[in-house]
Short mmCIF file of C-alpha atoms and ligand atoms in Angstrom, two decimals:
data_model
loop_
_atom_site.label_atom_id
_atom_site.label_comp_id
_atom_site.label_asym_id
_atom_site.label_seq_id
_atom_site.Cartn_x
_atom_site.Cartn_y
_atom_site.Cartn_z
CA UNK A 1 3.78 8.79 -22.78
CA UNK A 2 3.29 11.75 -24.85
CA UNK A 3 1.11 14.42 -22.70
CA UNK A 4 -0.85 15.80 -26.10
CA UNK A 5 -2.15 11.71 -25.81
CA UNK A 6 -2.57 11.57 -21.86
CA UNK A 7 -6.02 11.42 -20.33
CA UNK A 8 -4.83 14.00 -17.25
CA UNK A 9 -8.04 15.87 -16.56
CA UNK A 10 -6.12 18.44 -14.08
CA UNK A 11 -9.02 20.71 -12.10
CA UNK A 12 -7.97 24.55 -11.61
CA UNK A 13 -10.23 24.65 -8.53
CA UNK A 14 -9.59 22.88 -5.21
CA UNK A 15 -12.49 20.51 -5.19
CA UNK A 16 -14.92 21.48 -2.43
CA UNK A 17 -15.85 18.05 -1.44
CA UNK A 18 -12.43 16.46 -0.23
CA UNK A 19 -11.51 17.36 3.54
CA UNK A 20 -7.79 16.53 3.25
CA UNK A 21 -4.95 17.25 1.28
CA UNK A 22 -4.56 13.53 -0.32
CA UNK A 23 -7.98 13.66 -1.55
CA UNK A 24 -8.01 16.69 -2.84
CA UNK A 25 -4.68 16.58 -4.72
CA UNK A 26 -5.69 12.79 -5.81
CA UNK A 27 -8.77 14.46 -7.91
CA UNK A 28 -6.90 17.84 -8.58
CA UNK A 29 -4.09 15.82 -10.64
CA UNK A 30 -6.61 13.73 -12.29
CA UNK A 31 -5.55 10.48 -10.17
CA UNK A 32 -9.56 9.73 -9.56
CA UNK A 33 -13.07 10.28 -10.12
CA UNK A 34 -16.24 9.17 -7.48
CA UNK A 35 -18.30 6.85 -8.95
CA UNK A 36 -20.44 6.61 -6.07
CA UNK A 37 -20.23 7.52 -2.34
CA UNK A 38 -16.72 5.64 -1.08
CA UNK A 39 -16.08 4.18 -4.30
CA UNK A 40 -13.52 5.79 -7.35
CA UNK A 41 -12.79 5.11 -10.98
CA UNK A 42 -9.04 5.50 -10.88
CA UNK A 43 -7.74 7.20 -13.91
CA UNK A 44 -4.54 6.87 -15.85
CA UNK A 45 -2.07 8.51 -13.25
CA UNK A 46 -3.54 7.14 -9.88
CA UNK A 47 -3.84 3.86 -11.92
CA UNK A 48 -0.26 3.72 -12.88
CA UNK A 49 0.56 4.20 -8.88
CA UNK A 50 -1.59 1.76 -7.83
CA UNK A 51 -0.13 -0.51 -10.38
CA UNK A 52 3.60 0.13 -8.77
CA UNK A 53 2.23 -0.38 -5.03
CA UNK A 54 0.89 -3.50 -6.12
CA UNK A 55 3.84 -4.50 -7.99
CA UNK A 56 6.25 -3.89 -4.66
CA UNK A 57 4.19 -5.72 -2.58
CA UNK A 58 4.02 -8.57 -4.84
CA UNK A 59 7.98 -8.68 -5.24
CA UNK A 60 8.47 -8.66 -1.37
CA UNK A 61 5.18 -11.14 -0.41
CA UNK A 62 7.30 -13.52 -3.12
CA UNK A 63 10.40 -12.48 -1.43
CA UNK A 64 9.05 -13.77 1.90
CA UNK A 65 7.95 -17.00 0.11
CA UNK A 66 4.71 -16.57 -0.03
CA UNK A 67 2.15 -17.37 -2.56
CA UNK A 68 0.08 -15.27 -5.20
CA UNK A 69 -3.59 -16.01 -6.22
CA UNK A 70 -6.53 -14.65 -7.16
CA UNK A 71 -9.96 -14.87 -5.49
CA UNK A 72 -13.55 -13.72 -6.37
CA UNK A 73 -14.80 -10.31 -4.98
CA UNK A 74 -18.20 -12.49 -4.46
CA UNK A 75 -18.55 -14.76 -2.21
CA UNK A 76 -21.16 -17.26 -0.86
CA UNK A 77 -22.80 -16.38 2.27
CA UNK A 78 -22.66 -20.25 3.41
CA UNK A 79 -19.14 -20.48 4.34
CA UNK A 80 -19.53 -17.27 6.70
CA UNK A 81 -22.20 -19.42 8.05
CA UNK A 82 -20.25 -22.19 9.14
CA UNK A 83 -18.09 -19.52 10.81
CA UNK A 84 -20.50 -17.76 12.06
CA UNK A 85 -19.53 -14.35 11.02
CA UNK A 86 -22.12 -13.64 8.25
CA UNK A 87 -24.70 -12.83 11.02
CA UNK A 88 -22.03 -10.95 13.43
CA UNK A 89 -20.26 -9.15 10.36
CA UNK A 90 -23.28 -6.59 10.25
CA UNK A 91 -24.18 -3.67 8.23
CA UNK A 92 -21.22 -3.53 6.80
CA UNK A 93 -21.10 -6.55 4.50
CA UNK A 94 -22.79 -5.84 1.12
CA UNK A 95 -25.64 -8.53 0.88
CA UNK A 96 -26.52 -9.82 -2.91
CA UNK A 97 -29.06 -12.42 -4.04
CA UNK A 98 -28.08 -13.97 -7.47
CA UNK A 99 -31.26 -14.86 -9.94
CA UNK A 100 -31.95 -18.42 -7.86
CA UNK A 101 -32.32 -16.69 -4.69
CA UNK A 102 -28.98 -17.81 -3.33
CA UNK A 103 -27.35 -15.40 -0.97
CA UNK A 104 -23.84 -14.11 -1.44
CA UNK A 105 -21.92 -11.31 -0.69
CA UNK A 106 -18.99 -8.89 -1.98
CA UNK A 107 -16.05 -10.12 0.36
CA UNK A 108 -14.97 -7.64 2.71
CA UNK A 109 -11.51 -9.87 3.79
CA UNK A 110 -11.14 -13.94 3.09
CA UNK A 111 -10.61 -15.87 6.03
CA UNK A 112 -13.38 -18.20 5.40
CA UNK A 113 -12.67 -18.55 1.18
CA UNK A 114 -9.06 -19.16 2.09
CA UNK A 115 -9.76 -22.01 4.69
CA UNK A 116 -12.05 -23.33 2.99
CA UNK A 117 -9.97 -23.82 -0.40
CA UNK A 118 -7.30 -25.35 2.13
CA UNK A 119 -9.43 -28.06 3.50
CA UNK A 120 -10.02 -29.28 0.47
CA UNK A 121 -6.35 -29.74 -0.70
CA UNK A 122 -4.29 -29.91 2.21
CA UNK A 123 -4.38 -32.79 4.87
CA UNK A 124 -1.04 -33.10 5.87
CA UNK A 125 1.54 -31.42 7.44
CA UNK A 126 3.89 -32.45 5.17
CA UNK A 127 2.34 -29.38 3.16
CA UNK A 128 2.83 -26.86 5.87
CA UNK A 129 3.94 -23.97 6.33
CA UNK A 130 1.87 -22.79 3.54
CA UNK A 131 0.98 -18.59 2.88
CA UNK A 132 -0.97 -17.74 0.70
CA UNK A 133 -2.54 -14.30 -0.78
CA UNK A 134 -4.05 -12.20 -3.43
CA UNK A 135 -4.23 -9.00 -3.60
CA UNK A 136 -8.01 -8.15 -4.81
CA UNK A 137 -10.79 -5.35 -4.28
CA UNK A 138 -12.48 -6.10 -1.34
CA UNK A 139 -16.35 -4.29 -0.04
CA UNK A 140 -17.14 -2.66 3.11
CA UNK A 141 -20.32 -0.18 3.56
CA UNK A 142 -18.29 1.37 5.50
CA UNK A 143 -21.21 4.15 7.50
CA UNK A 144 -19.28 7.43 6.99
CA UNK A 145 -16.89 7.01 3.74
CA UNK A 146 -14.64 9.66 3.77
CA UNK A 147 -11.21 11.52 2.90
CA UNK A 148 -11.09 9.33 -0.82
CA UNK A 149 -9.61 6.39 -1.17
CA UNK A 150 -8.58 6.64 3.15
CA UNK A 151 -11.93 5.65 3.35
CA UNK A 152 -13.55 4.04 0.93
CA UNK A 153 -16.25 1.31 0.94
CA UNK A 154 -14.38 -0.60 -1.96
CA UNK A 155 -10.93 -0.54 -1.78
CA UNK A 156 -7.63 -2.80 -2.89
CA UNK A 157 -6.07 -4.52 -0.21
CA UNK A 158 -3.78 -7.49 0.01
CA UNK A 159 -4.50 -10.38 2.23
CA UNK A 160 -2.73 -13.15 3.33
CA UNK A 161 -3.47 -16.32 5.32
CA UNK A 162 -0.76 -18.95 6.85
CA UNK A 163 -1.20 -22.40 7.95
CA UNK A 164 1.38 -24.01 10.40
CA UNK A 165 0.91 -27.36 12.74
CA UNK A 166 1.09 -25.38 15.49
CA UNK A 167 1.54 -22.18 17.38
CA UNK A 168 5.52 -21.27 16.94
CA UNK A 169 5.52 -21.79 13.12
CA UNK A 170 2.38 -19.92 12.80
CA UNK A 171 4.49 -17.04 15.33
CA UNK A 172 7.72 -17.11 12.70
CA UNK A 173 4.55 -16.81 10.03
CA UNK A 174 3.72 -13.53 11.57
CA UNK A 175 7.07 -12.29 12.24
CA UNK A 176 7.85 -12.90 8.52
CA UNK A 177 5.00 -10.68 7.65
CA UNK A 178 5.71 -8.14 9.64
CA UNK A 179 9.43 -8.28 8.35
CA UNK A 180 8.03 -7.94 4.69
CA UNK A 181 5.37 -5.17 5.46
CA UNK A 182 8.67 -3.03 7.38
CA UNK A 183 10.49 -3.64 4.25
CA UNK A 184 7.30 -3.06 1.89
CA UNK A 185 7.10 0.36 3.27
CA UNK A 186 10.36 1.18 3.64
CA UNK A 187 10.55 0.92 0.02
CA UNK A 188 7.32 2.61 -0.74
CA UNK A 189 9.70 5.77 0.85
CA UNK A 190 7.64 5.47 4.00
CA UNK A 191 7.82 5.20 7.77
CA UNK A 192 4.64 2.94 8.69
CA UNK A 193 5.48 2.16 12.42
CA UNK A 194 4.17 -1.34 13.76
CA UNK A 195 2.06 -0.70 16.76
CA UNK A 196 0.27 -3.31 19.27
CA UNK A 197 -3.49 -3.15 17.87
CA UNK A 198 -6.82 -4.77 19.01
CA UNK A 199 -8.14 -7.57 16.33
CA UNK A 200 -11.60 -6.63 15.80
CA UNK A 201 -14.00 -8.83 13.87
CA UNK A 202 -10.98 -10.71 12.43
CA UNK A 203 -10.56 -12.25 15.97
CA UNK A 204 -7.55 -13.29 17.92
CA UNK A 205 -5.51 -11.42 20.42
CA UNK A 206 -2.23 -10.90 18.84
CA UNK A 207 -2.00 -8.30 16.48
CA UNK A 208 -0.37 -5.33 14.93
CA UNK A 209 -0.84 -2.04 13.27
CA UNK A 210 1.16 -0.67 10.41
CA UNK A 211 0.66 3.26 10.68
CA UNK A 212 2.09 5.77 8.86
CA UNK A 213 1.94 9.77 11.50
CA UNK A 214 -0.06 12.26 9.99
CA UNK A 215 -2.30 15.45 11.10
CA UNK A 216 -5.29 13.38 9.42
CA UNK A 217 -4.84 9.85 10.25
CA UNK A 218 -8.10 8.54 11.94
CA UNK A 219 -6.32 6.87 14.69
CA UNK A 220 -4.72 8.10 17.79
CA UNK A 221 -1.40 6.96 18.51
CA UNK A 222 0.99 7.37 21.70
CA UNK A 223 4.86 5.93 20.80
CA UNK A 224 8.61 5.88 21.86
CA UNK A 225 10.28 8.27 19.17
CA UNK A 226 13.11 5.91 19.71
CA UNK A 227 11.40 3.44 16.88
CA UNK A 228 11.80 6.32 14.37
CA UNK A 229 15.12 5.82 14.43
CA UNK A 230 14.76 2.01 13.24
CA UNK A 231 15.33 0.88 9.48
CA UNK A 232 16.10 -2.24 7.68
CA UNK A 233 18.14 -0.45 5.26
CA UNK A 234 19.32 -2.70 2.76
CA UNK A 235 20.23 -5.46 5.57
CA UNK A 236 19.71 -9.00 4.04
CA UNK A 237 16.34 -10.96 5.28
CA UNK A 238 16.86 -14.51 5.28
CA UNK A 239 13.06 -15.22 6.02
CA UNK A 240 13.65 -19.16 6.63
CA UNK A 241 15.74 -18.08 9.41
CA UNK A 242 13.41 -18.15 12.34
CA UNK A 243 16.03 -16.63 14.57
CA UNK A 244 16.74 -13.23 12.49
CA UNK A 245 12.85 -12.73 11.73
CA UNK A 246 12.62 -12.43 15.00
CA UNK A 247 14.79 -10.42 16.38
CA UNK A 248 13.56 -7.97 14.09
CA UNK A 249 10.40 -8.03 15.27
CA UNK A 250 11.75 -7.70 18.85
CA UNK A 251 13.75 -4.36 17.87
CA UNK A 252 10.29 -3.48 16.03
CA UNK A 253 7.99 -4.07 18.70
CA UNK A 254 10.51 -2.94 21.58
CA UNK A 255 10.37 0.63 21.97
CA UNK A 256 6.40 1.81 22.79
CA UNK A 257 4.23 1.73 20.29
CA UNK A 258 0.10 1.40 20.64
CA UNK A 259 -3.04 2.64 19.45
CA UNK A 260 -5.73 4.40 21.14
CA UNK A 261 -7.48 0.88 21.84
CA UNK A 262 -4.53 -1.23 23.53
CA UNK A 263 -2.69 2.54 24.94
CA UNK A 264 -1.49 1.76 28.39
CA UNK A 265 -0.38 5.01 29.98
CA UNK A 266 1.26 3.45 33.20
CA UNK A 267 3.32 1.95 30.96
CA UNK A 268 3.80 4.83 28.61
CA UNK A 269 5.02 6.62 31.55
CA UNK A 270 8.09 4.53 31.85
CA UNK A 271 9.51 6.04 28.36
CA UNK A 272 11.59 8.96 29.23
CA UNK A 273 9.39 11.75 28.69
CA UNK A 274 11.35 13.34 25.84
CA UNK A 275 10.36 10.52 23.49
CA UNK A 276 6.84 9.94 24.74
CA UNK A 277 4.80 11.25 21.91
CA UNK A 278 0.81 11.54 20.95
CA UNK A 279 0.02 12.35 17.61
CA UNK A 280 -2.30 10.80 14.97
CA UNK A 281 -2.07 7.72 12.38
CA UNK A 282 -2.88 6.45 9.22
CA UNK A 283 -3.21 2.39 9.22
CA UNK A 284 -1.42 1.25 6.29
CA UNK A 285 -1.70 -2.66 7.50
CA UNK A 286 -2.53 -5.40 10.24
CA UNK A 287 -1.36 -8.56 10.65
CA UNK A 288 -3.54 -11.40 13.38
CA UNK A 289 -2.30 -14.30 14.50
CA UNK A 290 -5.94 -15.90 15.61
CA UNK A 291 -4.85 -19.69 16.07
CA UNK A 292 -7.52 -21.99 15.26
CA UNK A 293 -10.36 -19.95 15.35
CA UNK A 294 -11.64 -20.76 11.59
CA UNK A 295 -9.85 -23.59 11.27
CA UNK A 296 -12.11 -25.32 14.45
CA UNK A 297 -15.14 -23.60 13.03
CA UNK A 298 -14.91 -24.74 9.41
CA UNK A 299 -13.02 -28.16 10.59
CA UNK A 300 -9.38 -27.15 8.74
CA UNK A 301 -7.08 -29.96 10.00
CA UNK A 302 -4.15 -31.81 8.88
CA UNK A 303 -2.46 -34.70 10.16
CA UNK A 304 1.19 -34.18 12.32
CA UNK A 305 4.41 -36.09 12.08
CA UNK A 306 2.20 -38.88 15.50
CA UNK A 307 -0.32 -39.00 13.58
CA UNK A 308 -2.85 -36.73 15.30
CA UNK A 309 -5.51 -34.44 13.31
CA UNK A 310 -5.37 -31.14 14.27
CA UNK A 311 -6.90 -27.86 13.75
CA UNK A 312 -4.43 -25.79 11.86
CA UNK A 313 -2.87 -22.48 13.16
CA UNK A 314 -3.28 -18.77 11.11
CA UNK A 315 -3.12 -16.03 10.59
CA UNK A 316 -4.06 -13.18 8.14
CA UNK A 317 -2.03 -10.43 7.36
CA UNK A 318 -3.36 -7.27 5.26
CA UNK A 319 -2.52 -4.17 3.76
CA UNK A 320 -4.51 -1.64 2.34
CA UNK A 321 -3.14 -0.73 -0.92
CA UNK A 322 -5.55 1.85 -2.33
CA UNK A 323 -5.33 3.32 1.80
CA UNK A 324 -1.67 4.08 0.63
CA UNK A 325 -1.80 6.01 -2.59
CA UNK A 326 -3.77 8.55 0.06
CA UNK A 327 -1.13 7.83 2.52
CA UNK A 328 1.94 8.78 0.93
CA UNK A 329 0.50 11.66 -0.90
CA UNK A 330 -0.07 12.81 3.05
CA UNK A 331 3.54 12.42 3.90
CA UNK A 332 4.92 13.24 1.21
CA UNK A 333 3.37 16.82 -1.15
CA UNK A 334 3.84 20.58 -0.53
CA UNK A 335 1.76 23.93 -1.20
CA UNK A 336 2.32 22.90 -5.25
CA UNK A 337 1.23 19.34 -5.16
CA UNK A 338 2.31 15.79 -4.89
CA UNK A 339 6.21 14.67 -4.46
CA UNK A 340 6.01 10.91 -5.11
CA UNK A 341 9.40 8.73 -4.19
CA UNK A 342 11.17 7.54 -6.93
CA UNK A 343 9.72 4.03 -6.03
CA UNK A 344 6.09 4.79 -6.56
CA UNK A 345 6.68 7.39 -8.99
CA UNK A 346 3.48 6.81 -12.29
CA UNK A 347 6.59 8.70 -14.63
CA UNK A 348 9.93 8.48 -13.20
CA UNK A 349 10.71 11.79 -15.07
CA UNK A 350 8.25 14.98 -16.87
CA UNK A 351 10.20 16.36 -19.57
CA UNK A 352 8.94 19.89 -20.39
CA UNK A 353 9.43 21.81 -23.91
CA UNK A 354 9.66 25.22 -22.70
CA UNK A 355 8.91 25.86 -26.98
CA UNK A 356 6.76 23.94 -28.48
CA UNK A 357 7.01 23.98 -32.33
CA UNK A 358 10.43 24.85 -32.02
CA UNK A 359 11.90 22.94 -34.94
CA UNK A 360 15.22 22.33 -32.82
CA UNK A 361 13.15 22.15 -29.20
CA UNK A 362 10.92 19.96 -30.65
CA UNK A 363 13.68 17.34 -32.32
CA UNK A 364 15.73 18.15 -28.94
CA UNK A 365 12.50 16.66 -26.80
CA UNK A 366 11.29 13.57 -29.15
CA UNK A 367 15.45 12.28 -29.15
CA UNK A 368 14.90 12.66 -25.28
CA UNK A 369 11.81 10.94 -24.94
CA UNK A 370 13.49 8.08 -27.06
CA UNK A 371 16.24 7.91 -25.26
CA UNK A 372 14.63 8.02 -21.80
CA UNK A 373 12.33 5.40 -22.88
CA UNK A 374 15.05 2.85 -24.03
CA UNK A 375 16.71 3.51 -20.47
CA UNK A 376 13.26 2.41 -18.79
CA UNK A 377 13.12 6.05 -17.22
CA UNK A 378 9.23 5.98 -18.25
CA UNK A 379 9.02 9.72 -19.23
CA UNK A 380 5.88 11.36 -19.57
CA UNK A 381 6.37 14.77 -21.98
CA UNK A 382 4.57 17.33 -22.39
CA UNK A 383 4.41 17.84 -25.92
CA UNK A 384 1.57 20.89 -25.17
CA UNK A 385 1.28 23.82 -26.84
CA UNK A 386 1.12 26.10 -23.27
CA UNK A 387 3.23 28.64 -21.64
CA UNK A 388 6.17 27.20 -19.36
CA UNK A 389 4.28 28.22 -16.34
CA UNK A 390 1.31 25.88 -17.06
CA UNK A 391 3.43 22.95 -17.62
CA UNK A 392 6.01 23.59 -15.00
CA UNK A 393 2.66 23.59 -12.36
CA UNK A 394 1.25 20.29 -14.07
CA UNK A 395 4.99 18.85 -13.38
CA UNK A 396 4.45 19.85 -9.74
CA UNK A 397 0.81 18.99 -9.12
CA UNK A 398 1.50 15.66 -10.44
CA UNK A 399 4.35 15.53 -8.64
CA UNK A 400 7.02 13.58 -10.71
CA UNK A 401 10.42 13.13 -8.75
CA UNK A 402 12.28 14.47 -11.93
CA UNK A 403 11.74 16.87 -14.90
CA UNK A 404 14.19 17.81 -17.95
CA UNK A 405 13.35 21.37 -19.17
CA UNK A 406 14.22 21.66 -22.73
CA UNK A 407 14.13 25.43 -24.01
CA UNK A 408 16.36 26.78 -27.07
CA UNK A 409 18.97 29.23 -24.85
CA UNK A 410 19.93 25.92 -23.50
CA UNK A 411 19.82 24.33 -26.19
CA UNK A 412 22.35 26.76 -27.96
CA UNK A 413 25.27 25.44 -25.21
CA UNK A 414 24.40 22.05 -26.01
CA UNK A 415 22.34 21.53 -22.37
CA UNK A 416 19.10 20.91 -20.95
CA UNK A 417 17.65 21.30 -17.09
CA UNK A 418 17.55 18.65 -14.17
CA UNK A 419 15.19 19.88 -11.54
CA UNK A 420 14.34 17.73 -8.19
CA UNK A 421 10.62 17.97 -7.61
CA UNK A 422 11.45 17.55 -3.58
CA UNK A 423 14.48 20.48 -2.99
CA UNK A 424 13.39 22.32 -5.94
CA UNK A 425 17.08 21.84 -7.35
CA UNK A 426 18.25 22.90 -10.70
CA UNK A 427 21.10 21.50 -12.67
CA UNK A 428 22.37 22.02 -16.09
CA UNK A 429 23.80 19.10 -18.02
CA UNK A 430 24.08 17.71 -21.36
CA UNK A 431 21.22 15.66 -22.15
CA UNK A 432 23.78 12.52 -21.83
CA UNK A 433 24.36 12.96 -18.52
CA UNK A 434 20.71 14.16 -17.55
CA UNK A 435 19.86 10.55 -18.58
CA UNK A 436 22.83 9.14 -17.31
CA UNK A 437 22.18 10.31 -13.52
CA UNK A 438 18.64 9.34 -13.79
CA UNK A 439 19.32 5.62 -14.83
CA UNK A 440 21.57 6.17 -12.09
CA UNK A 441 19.43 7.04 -9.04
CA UNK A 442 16.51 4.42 -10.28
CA UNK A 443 19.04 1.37 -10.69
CA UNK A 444 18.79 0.88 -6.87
CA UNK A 445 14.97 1.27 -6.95
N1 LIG B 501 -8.23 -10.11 6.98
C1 LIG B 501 -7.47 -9.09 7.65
C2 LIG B 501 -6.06 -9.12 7.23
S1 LIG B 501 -5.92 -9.50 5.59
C3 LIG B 501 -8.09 -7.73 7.42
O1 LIG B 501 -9.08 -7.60 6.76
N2 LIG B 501 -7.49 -6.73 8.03
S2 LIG B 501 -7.96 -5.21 8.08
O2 LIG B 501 -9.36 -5.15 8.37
O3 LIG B 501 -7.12 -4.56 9.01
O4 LIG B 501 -7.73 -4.56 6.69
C4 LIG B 501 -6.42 -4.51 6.14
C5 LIG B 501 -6.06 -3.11 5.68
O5 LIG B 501 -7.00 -2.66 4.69
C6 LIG B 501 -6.15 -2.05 6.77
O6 LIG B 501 -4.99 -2.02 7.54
C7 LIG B 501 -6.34 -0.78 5.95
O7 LIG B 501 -5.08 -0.29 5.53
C8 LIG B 501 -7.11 -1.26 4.75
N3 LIG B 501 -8.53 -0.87 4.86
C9 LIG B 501 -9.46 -1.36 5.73
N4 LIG B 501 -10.65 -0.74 5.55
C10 LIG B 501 -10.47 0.17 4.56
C11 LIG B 501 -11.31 1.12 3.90
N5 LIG B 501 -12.58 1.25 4.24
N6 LIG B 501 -10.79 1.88 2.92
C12 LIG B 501 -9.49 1.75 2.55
N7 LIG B 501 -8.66 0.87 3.11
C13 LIG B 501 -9.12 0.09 4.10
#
């Protein structure tokens, strides 16, 4: 993308509305706009990184074996009936009436869609283990929106529901999720630490947390500093293999790890006291196991191997995708702006023509730009007509892992610059090789 043809309204002026550093660098670098309280237009840039959240999650959801589709933000309000949650949801689901008078309502999770679309196709257990999820806005009016897109009252999430004949396949259900969401993160370039939760209105007693440590997280957290040390690194997941998933959720779920709501200080107190930290959270994710709870209420069965009908077992399993973009810029910006991974990355490298109109500059930056784009690099340049220091502070506000400076006293030894957005590292190469050791440093991503 050529910058002179980018829709990148950058604001000078730290917007006096946003309370934390994610949301204020999200509508600094043009990533968003409100629309209304809790709810954003996203822009080009925050677009393109919502875009490769969603894409990573989708490649490790399919990884796990689990399936994609695509349900309504509306919903009818008689199948939260027959569970009985569209009286105890409250204030926080968004009521409509369509032109007949029929109620419905903007879905703030699926549970009840989702079983209801398996009770009419699945009756056996022949079928099972089934997962299924989407990945779709969802609605809550949410009292005190706040902090952007942490916050929002419509927001992307991914949800996923299992079915399994009974309790331990619906248990290797959840430890495959929670697998997939270690290894989401871990690829998203963050540590999002699993933590023994309360369930909520979801329901069900066995559930986790995915949160990411920061000054502003809205949760309070007290964990082992042990489970920092964990990673999956590029260890192979077989996810059929019942045995593995869980072992990694033992090592996961080992060391102490809770939120404010489950926090059990007896028990904390039996961590050596070194590695007993407080500190505050962001909740990237949560994954329920709730047994037959909907399936009872809205009569989900299937027939087993004897013979028997049964109420199917679930679970549901989200992660809040927007929640992230916020999340990561929290972990991961300094005193200049954002400094994406390479894995979420909206341009994997900013080229920068320090000269603009520079006949040799100029034909040194478009044979870049080519280049990069045949190697998949996805380069953004800006082809401006401003002084270095303005685009060099767009390149860091944005926060783009890479940039090639282009400039004609480089250009007269035949070499351009290389400069890490996260050290702040300069390198000069040919423009070969710049290219070269990008292609190399994204083929593993
Ligand atoms: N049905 C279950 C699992 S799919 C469910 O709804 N779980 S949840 O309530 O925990 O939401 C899943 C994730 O969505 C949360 O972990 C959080 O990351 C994100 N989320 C929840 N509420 C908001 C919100 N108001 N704004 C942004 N993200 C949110």
């Amino acid at each position: 993308m050529r910058m002179s043809r980018y829709f990148l309204p950058i604001l000078k002026e730290t917007p006096a509305e946003a309370q934390i550093v994610s949301h204020r660098l999200m509508l600094r670098a043009g990533m968003i706009r409100q629309a209304a309280a809790g709810i954003y237009s996203w822009l080009p840039l925050g677009f393109k990184v919502l875009r490769r959240l969603e894409d990573i999650v989708h490649q490790e959801q399919i990884r796990a074996g689990h399936n994609p589709m695509l349900m309504p933000t509306l919903q009818s309000a008689d199948l939260w009936r027959e569970s009985g949650r569209y009286d105890d949801y409250g204030e926080e689901m968004l009521r409509i009436k369509d032109r007949h008078g029929r109620d419905l309502l903007y879905g703030p999770t699926n549970e009840e869609l989702i079983t209801d679309i398996f009770r009419n196709n699945v009756h056996s257990y022949k079928d099972l283990p089934l997962t299924l999820y989407h990945i779709q806005w969802k609605f809550r009016d949410e009292i005190r929106p706040r902090f952007g897109v942490m916050r929002g009252r419509e927001f992307f999430m991914k949800d996923g529901y299992n079915f399994d004949v009974d309790k331990p396949s619906a248990i290797q259900a959840y430890n495959r999720h929670m697998v997939s969401y270690l290894r989401t993160y871990e690829r998203m370039g963050l540590k999002a630490i699993p933590m023994r939760a309360a369930s909520g209105p979801i329901g069900g007693d066995n559930t986790h947390e995915f949160l990411v440590l920061a000054d502003t997280g809205e949760s309070e957290v007290f964990y082992d500093s042990a489970i920092l040390d964990l990673k999956l690194g590029d260890r192979t997941v077989d996810y059929d293999d019942w045995g593995q998933c869980e072992s990694i959720v033992t090592e996961w779920t080992t060391p102490y790890a809770r939120t404010d709501e489950t926090h059990d200080q007896a028990v904390f107190e039996n961590v050596p006291e070194e590695r007993r930290k407080t500190s505050r959270g962001i909740e990237v994710g949560q994954i329920f196991y709730f047994g037959t709870k909907y399936s009872d209420a809205m009569n989900a069965k299937v027939v087993t191997q004897d013979g028997d009908r049964v109420p199917v077992h679930m679970g549901s399993h989200g992660i809040g995708v927007s929640r992230l973009v916020g999340a990561i810029i929290e972990a991961s910006h300094d005193d200049n702006g954002i400094i994406w991974p390479e894995a979420v990355a909206p341009f994997r490298v900013g080229i920068v023509n320090l000269k603009q109109g520079d006949e040799e500059a100029d034909g040194a930056c478009d044979g870049l730009y080519k280049a990069a784009m045949a190697l998949g690099l996805d380069p953004l340049y800006d082809d401006r007509s401003e002084r270095a220091g303005a685009k060099f502070a767009t390149m860091d506000l944005i926060g783009l892992p890479w940039r090639i400076t282009v400039g004609p006293r480089g250009l007269k030894n035949g070499v351009v610059e290389l400069t890490c957005r996260k050290t702040g590292e300069s390198e000069e190469l040919t423009p070969e090789l710049a290219l070269q050791r990008l292609s190399e440093i994204y083929a593993g991503i």
